[in-house]
mmCIF file of C-alpha atoms in Angstrom:
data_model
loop_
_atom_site.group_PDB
_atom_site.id
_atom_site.type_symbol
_atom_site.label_atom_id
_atom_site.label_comp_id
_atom_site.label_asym_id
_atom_site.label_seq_id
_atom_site.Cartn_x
_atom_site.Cartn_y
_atom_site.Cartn_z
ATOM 1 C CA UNK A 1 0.000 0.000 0.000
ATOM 2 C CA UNK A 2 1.322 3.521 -1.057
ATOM 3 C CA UNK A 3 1.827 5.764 1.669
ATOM 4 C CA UNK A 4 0.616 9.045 1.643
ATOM 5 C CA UNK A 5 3.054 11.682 3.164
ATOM 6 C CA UNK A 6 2.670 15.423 4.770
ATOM 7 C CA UNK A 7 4.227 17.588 2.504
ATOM 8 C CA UNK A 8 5.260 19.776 5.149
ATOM 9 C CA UNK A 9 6.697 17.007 7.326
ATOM 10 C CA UNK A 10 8.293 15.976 4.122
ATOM 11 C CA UNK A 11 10.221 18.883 2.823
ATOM 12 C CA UNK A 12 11.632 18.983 6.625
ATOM 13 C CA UNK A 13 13.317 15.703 6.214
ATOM 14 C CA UNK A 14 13.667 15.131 2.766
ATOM 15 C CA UNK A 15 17.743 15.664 1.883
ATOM 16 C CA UNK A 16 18.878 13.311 -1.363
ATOM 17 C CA UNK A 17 17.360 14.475 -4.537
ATOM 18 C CA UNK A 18 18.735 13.209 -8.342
ATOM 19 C CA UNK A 19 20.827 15.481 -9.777
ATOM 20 C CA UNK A 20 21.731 17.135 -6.589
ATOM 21 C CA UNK A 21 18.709 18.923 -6.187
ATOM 22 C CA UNK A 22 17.025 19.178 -2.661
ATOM 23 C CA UNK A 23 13.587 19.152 -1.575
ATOM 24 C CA UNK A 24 11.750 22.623 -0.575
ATOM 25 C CA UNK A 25 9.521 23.421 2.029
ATOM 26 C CA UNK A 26 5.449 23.321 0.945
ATOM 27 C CA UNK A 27 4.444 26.015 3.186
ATOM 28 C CA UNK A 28 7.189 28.827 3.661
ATOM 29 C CA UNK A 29 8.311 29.494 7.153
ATOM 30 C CA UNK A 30 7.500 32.915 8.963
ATOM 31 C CA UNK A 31 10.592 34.174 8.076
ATOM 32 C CA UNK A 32 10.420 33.637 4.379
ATOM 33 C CA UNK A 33 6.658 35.466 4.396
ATOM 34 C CA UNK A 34 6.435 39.362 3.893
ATOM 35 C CA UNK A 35 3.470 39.168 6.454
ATOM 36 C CA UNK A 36 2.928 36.642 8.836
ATOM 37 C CA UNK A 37 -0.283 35.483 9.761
ATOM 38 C CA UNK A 38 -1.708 36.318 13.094
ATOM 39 C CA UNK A 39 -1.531 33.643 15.556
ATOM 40 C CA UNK A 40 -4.630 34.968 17.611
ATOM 41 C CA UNK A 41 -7.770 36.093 17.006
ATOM 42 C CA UNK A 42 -9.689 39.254 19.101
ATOM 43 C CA UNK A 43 -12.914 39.694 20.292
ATOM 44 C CA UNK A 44 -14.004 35.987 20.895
ATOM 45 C CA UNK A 45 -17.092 35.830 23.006
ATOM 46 C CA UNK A 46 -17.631 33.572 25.428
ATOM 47 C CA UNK A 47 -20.379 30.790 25.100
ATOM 48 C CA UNK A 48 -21.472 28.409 27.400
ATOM 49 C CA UNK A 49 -17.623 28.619 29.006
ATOM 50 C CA UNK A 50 -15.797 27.718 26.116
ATOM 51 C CA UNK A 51 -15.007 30.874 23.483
ATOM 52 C CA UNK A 52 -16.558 31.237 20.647
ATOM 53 C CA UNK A 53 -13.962 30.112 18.541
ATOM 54 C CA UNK A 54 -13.642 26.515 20.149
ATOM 55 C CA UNK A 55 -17.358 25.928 18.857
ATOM 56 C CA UNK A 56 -16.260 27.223 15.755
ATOM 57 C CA UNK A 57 -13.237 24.983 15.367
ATOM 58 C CA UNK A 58 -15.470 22.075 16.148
ATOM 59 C CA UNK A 59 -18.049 22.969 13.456
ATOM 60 C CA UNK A 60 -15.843 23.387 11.258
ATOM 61 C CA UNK A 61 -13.428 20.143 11.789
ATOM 62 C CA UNK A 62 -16.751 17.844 12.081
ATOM 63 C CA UNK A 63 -18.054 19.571 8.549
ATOM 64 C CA UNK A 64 -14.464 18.543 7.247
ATOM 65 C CA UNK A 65 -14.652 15.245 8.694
ATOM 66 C CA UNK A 66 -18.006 14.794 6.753
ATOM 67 C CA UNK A 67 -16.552 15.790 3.579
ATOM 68 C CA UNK A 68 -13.478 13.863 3.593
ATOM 69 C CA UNK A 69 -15.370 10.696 3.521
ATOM 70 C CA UNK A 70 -17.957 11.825 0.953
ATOM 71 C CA UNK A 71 -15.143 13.107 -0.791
ATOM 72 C CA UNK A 72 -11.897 12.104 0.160
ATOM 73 C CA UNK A 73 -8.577 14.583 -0.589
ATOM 74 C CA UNK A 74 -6.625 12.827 -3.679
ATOM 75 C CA UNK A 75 -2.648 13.540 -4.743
ATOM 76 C CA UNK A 76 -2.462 16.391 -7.581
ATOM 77 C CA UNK A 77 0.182 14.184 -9.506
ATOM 78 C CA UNK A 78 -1.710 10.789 -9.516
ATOM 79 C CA UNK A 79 -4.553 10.733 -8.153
ATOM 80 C CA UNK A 80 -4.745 8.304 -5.007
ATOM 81 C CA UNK A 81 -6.177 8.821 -1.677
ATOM 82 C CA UNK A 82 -3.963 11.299 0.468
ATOM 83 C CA UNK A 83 -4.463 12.353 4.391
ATOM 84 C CA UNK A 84 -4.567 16.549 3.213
ATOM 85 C CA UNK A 85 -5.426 18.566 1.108
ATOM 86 C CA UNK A 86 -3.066 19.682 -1.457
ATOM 87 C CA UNK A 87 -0.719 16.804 -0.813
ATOM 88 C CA UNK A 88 1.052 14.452 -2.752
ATOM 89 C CA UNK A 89 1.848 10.926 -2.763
ATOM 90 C CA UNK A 90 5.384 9.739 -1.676
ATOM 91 C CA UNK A 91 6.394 8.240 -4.847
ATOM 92 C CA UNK A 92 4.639 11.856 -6.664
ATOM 93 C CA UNK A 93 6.744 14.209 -3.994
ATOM 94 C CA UNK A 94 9.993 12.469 -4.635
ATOM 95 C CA UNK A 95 9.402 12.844 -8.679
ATOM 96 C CA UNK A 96 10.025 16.656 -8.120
ATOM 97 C CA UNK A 97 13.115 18.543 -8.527
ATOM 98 C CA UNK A 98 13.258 21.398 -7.221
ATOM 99 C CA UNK A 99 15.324 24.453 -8.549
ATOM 100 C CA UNK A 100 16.942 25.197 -5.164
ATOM 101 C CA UNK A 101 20.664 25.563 -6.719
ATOM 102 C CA UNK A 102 23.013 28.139 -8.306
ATOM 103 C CA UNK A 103 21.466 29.573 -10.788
ATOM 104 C CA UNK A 104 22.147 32.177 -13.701
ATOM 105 C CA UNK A 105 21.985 35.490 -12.622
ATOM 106 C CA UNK A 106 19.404 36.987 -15.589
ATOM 107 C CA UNK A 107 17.381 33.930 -16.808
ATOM 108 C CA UNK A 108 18.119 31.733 -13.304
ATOM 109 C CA UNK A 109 18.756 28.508 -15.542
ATOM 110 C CA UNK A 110 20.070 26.224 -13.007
ATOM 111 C CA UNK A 111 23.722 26.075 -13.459
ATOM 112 C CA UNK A 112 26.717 23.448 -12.234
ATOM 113 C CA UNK A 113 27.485 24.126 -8.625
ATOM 114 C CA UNK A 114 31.201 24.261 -9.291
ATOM 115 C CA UNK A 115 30.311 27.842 -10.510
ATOM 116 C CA UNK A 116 29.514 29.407 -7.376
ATOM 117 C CA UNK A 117 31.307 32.447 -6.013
ATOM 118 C CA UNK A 118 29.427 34.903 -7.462
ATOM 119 C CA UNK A 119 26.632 36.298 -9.993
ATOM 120 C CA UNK A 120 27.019 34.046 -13.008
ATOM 121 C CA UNK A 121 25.283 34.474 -16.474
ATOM 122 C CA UNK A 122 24.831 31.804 -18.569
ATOM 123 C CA UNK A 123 26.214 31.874 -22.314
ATOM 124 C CA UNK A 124 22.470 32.690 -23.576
ATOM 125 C CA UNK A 125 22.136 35.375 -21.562
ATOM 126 C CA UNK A 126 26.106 37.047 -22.741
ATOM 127 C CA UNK A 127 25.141 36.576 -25.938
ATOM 128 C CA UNK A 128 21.673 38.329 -26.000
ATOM 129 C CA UNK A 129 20.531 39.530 -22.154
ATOM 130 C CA UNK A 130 16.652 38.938 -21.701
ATOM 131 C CA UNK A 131 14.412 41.417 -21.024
ATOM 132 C CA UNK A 132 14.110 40.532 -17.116
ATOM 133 C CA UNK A 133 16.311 40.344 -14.146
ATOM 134 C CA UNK A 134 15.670 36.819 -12.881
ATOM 135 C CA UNK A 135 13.239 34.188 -13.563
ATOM 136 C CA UNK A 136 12.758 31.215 -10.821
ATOM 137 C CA UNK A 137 10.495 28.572 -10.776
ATOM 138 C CA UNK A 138 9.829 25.987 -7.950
ATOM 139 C CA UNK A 139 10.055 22.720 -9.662
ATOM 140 C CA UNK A 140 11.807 21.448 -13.095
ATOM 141 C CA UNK A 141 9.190 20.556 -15.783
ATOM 142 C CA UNK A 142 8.402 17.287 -15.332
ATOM 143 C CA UNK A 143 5.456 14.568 -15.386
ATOM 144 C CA UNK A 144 3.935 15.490 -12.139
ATOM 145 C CA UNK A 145 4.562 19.263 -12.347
ATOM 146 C CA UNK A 146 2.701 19.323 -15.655
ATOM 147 C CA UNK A 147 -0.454 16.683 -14.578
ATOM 148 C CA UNK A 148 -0.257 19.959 -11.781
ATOM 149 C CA UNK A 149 -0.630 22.640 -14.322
ATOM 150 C CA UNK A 150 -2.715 20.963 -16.688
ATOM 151 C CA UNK A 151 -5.411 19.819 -14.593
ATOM 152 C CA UNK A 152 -5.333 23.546 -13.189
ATOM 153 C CA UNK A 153 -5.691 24.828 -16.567
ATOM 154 C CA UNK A 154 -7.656 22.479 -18.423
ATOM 155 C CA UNK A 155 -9.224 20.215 -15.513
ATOM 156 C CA UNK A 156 -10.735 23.320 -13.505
ATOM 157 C CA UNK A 157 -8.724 21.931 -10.317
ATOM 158 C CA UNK A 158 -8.535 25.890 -9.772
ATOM 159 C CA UNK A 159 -7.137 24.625 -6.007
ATOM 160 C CA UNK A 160 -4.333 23.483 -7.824
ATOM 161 C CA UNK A 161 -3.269 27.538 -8.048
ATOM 162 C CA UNK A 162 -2.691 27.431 -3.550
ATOM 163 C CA UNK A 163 -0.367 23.995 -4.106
ATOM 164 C CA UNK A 164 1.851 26.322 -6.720
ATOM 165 C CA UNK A 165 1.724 29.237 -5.218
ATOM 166 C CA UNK A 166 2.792 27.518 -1.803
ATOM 167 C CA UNK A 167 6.201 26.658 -3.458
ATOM 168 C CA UNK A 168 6.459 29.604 -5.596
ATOM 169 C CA UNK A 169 6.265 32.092 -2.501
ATOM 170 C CA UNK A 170 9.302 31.209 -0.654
ATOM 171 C CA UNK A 171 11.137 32.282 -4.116
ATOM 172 C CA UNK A 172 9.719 35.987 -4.366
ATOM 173 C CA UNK A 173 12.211 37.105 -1.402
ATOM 174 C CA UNK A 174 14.805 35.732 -4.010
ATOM 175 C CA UNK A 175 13.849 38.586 -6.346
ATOM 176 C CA UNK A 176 14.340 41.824 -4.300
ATOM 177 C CA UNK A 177 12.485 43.641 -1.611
ATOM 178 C CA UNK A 178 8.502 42.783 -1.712
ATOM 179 C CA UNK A 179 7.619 46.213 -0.934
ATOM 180 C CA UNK A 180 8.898 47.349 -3.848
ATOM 181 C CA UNK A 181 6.953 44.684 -6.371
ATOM 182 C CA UNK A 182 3.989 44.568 -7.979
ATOM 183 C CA UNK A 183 2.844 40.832 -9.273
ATOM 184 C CA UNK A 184 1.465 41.312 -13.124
ATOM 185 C CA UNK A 185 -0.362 37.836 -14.275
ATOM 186 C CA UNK A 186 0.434 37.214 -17.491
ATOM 187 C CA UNK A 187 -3.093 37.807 -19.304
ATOM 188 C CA UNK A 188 -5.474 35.506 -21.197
ATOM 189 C CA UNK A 189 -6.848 36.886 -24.405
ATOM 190 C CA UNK A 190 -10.488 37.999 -23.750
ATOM 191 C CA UNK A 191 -11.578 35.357 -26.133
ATOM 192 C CA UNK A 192 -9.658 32.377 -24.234
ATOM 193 C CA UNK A 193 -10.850 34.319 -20.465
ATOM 194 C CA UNK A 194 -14.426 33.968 -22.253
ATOM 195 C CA UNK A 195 -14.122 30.029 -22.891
ATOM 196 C CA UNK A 196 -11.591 28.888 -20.019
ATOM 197 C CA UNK A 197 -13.088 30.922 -17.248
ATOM 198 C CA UNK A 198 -10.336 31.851 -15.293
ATOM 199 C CA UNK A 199 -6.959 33.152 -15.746
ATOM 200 C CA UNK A 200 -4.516 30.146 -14.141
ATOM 201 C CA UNK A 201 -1.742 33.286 -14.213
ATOM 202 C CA UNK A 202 -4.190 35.276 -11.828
ATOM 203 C CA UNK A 203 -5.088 32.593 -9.555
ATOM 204 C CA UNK A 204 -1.514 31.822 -8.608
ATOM 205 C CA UNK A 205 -0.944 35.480 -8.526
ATOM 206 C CA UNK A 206 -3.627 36.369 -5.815
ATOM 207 C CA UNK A 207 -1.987 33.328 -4.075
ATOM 208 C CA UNK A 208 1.265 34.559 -4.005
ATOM 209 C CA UNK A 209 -0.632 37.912 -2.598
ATOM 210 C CA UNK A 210 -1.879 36.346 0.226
ATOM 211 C CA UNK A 211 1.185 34.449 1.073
ATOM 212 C CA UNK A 212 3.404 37.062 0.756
ATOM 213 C CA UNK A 213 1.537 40.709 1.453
ATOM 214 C CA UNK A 214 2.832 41.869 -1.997
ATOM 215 C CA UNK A 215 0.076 43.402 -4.065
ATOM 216 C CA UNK A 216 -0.847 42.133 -7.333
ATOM 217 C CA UNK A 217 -2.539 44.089 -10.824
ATOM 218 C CA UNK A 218 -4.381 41.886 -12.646
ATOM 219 C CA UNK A 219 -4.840 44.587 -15.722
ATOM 220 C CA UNK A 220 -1.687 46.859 -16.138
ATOM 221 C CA UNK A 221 -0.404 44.125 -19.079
ATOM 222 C CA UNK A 222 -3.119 42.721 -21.582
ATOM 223 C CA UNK A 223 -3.038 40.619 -23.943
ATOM 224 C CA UNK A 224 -4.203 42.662 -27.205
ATOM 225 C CA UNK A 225 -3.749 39.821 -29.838
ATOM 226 C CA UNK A 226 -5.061 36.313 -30.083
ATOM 227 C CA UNK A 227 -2.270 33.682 -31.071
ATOM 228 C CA UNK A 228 -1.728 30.211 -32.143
ATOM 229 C CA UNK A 229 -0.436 27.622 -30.522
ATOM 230 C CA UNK A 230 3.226 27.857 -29.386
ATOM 231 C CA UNK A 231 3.051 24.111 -29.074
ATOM 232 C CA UNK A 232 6.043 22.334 -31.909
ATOM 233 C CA UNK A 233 7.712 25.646 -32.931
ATOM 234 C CA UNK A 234 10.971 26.703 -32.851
ATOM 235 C CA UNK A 235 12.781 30.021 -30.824
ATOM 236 C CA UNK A 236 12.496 32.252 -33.623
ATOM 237 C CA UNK A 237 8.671 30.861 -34.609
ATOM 238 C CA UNK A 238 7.655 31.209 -30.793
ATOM 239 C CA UNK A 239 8.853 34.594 -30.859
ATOM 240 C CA UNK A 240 7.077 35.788 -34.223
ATOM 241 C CA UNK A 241 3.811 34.662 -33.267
ATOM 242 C CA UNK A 242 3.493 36.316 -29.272
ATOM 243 C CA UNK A 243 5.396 39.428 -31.074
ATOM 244 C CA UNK A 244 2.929 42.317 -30.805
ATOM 245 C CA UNK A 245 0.137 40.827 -28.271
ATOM 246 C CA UNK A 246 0.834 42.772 -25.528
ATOM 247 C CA UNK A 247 -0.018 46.356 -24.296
ATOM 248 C CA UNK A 248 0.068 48.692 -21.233
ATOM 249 C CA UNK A 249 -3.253 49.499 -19.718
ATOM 250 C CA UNK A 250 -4.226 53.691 -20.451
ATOM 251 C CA UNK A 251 -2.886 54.704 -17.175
ATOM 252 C CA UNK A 252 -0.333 51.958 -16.738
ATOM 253 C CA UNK A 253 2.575 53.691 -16.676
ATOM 254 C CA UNK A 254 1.601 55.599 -13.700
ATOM 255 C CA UNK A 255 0.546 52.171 -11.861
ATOM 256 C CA UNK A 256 4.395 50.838 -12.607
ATOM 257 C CA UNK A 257 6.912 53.848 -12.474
ATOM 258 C CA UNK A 258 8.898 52.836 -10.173
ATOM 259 C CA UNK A 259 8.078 49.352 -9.346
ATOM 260 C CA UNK A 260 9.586 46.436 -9.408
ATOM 261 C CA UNK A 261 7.195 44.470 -12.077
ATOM 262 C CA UNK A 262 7.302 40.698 -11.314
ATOM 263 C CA UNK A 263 5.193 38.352 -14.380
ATOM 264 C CA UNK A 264 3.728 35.669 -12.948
ATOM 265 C CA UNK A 265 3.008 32.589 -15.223
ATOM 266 C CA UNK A 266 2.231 28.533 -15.024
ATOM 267 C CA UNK A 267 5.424 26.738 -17.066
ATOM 268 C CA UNK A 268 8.657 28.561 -18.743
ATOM 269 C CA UNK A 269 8.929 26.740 -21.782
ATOM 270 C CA UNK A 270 10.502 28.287 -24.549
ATOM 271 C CA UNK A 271 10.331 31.580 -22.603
ATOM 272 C CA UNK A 272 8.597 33.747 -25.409
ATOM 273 C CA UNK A 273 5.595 34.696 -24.045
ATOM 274 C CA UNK A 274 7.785 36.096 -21.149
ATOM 275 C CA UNK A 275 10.121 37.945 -22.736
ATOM 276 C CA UNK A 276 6.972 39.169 -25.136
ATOM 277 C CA UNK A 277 5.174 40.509 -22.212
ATOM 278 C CA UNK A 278 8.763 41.646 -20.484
ATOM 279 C CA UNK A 279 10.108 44.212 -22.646
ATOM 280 C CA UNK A 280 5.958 45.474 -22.641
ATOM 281 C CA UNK A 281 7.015 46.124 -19.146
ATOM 282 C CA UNK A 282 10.141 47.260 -19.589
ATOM 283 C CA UNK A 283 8.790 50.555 -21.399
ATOM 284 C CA UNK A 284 6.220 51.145 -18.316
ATOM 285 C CA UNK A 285 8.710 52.984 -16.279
ATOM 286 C CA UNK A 286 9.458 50.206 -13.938
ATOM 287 C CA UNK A 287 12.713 50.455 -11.926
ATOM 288 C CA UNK A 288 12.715 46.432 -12.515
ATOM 289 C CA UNK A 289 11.313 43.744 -14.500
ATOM 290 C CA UNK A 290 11.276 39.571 -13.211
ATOM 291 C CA UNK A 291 9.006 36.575 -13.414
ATOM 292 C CA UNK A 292 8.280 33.785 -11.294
ATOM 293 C CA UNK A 293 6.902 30.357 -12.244
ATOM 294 C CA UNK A 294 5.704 27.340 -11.252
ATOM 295 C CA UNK A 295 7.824 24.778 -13.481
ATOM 296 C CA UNK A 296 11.010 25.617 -15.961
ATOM 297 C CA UNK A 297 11.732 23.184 -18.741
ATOM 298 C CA UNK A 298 15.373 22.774 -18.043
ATOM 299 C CA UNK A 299 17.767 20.388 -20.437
ATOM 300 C CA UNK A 300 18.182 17.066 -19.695
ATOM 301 C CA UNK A 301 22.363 18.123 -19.064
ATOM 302 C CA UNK A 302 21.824 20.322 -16.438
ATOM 303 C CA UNK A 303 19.591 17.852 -14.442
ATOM 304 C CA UNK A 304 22.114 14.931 -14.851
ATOM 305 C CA UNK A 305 25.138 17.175 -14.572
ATOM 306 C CA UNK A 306 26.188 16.602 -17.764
ATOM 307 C CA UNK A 307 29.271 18.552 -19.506
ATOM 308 C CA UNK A 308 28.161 21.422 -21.950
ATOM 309 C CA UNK A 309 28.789 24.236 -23.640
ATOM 310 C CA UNK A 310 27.361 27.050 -22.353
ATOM 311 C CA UNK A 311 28.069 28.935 -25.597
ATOM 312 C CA UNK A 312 25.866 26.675 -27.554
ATOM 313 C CA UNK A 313 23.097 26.306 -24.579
ATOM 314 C CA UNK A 314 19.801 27.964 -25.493
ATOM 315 C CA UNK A 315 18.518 29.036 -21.628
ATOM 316 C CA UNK A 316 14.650 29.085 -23.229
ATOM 317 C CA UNK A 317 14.609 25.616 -24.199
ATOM 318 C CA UNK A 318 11.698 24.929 -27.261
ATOM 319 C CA UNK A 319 9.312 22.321 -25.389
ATOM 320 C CA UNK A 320 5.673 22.252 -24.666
ATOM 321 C CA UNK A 321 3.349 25.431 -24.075
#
């Protein structure tokens, strides 16, 4: 019988990951929040002897009680029968690598560790710098990271967006000072909005917001052109096709002077719908442009450690999305 596993209690212990890659916590720590919640409540009134907020906890645990075995919480990678919420599986937690390590200082590709000492770009980035200043992600692209992402996007598992956003947060503080950011979703074209629903980009962003106290504008970027699928092309295609289908909002650059503008997105594929809807930013004003995202497509070398040229190493890698 599979075990199910606390993700919390797992990213405490968990040390060995493949390719040297360690497990992150699910929930950040206090310390890694920009406002931590309140541990107490006020104004509790007392009922029968007990305060109001023992009855309640009660209700509420019995209602969740009910609903677990009328509808018990499953693993977002596979599926089975879980103790939580929002949990995964041992053998789905232990498929995830997260990008914890050195990193390139522009495009945060993970890099080798023996480069450490220091900011370090990769050679895509001294060839041609991107248009933002850092792009993390929690987890490599992978089979469970994308079952995450596509059942948030296509399966309507819209709770999917708290699981992400849980292991996105911790890397926000990686990015600068929170005050100083604004989160930007990347936006749906009103068309897809209209048939979707929901914005998966927005969900994670108001996420992140509560997490981490930093505030969020769903509407200074918009997506102004409808495009085909990135899905098969190359760089160069990629970037033809998102060229042109973004825009400020009227007042927008009024809303960003000055801010540090952080995109918030679902996968990093090829990168060109990031760097589309970066150098958009970049003309806003902003004193800084970044992105943040749930799962990076990173080559199959720098997960098994492989040799390579970095000369030759494309940091947007042409995969899926």
């Amino acid at each position: 019988m599979r075990h199910a596993v606390a993700l919390g209690a797992m990213a405490g212990r968990g040390e060995k990951r493949a390719g040297g890659l360690r497990h992150a916590p699910l929930v950040p720590s206090p310390a890694m929040l920009h406002k931590p919640v309140m541990a107490t409540t006020t104004g509790d009134v007392e009922k029968d002897g007990a305060p109001a907020g023992a009855w309640r906890g009660t209700l509420r645990a019995a209602a969740r009680a009910v609903v677990d075995y009328a509808l018990p919480p499953r693993c977002p990678g596979c599926g089975i029968i879980v103790g939580e919420d929002r949990q995964f599986c041992l053998t789905c937690w232990s498929s995830l690598h997260f990008l914890d390590g050195p990193c390139c200082s522009r495009c945060s590709i993970p890099l080798p560790a023996a480069l450490l000492g220091g900011p370090t770009m990769c050679g895509a980035c001294l060839a041609s710098a991107p248009p933002f200043e850092g792009v993390p992600a929690a987890v490599a692209y992978g089979p469970v990271a994308r079952t995450v992402a596509l059942r948030l996007k296509y399966g309507r598992r819209t709770g999917h967006a708290r699981l992400m956003a849980r292991l996105m947060a911790r890397h926000l503080a990686t990015l600068g000072d929170i005050d100083a950011m604004l989160l930007v979703p990347v936006p749906l074209h009103r068309w897809r909005l209209w048939s979707r629903g929901f914005n998966q980009a927005a969900l994670i962003a108001d996420e992140l917001a509560r997490l981490t106290g930093a505030p969020r504008d769903h509407h200074l970027l918009l997506r102004t052109k409808a495009t085909a699928s990135l899905r098969g092309k190359g760089r160069r295609e990629r970037d033809r096709i998102v060229a042109g289908a973004f825009a400020l909002a009227g007042d927008g650059k009024a809303r960003a002077a000055g801010r540090h503008l952080v995109l918030v997105d679902d996968v990093h594929a090829s990168g060109a719908t990031l760097r589309a809807a970066a150098r958009v930013l970049g003309r806003s004003g902003a004193a800084q442009v970044s992105a943040l995202t749930w799962a990076r497509v990173v080559p199959e070398a720098l997960m098994t450690s492989n040799i390579f040229d970095f000369a030759s190493l494309d940091s947007d890698m042409a995969s899926e999305g």
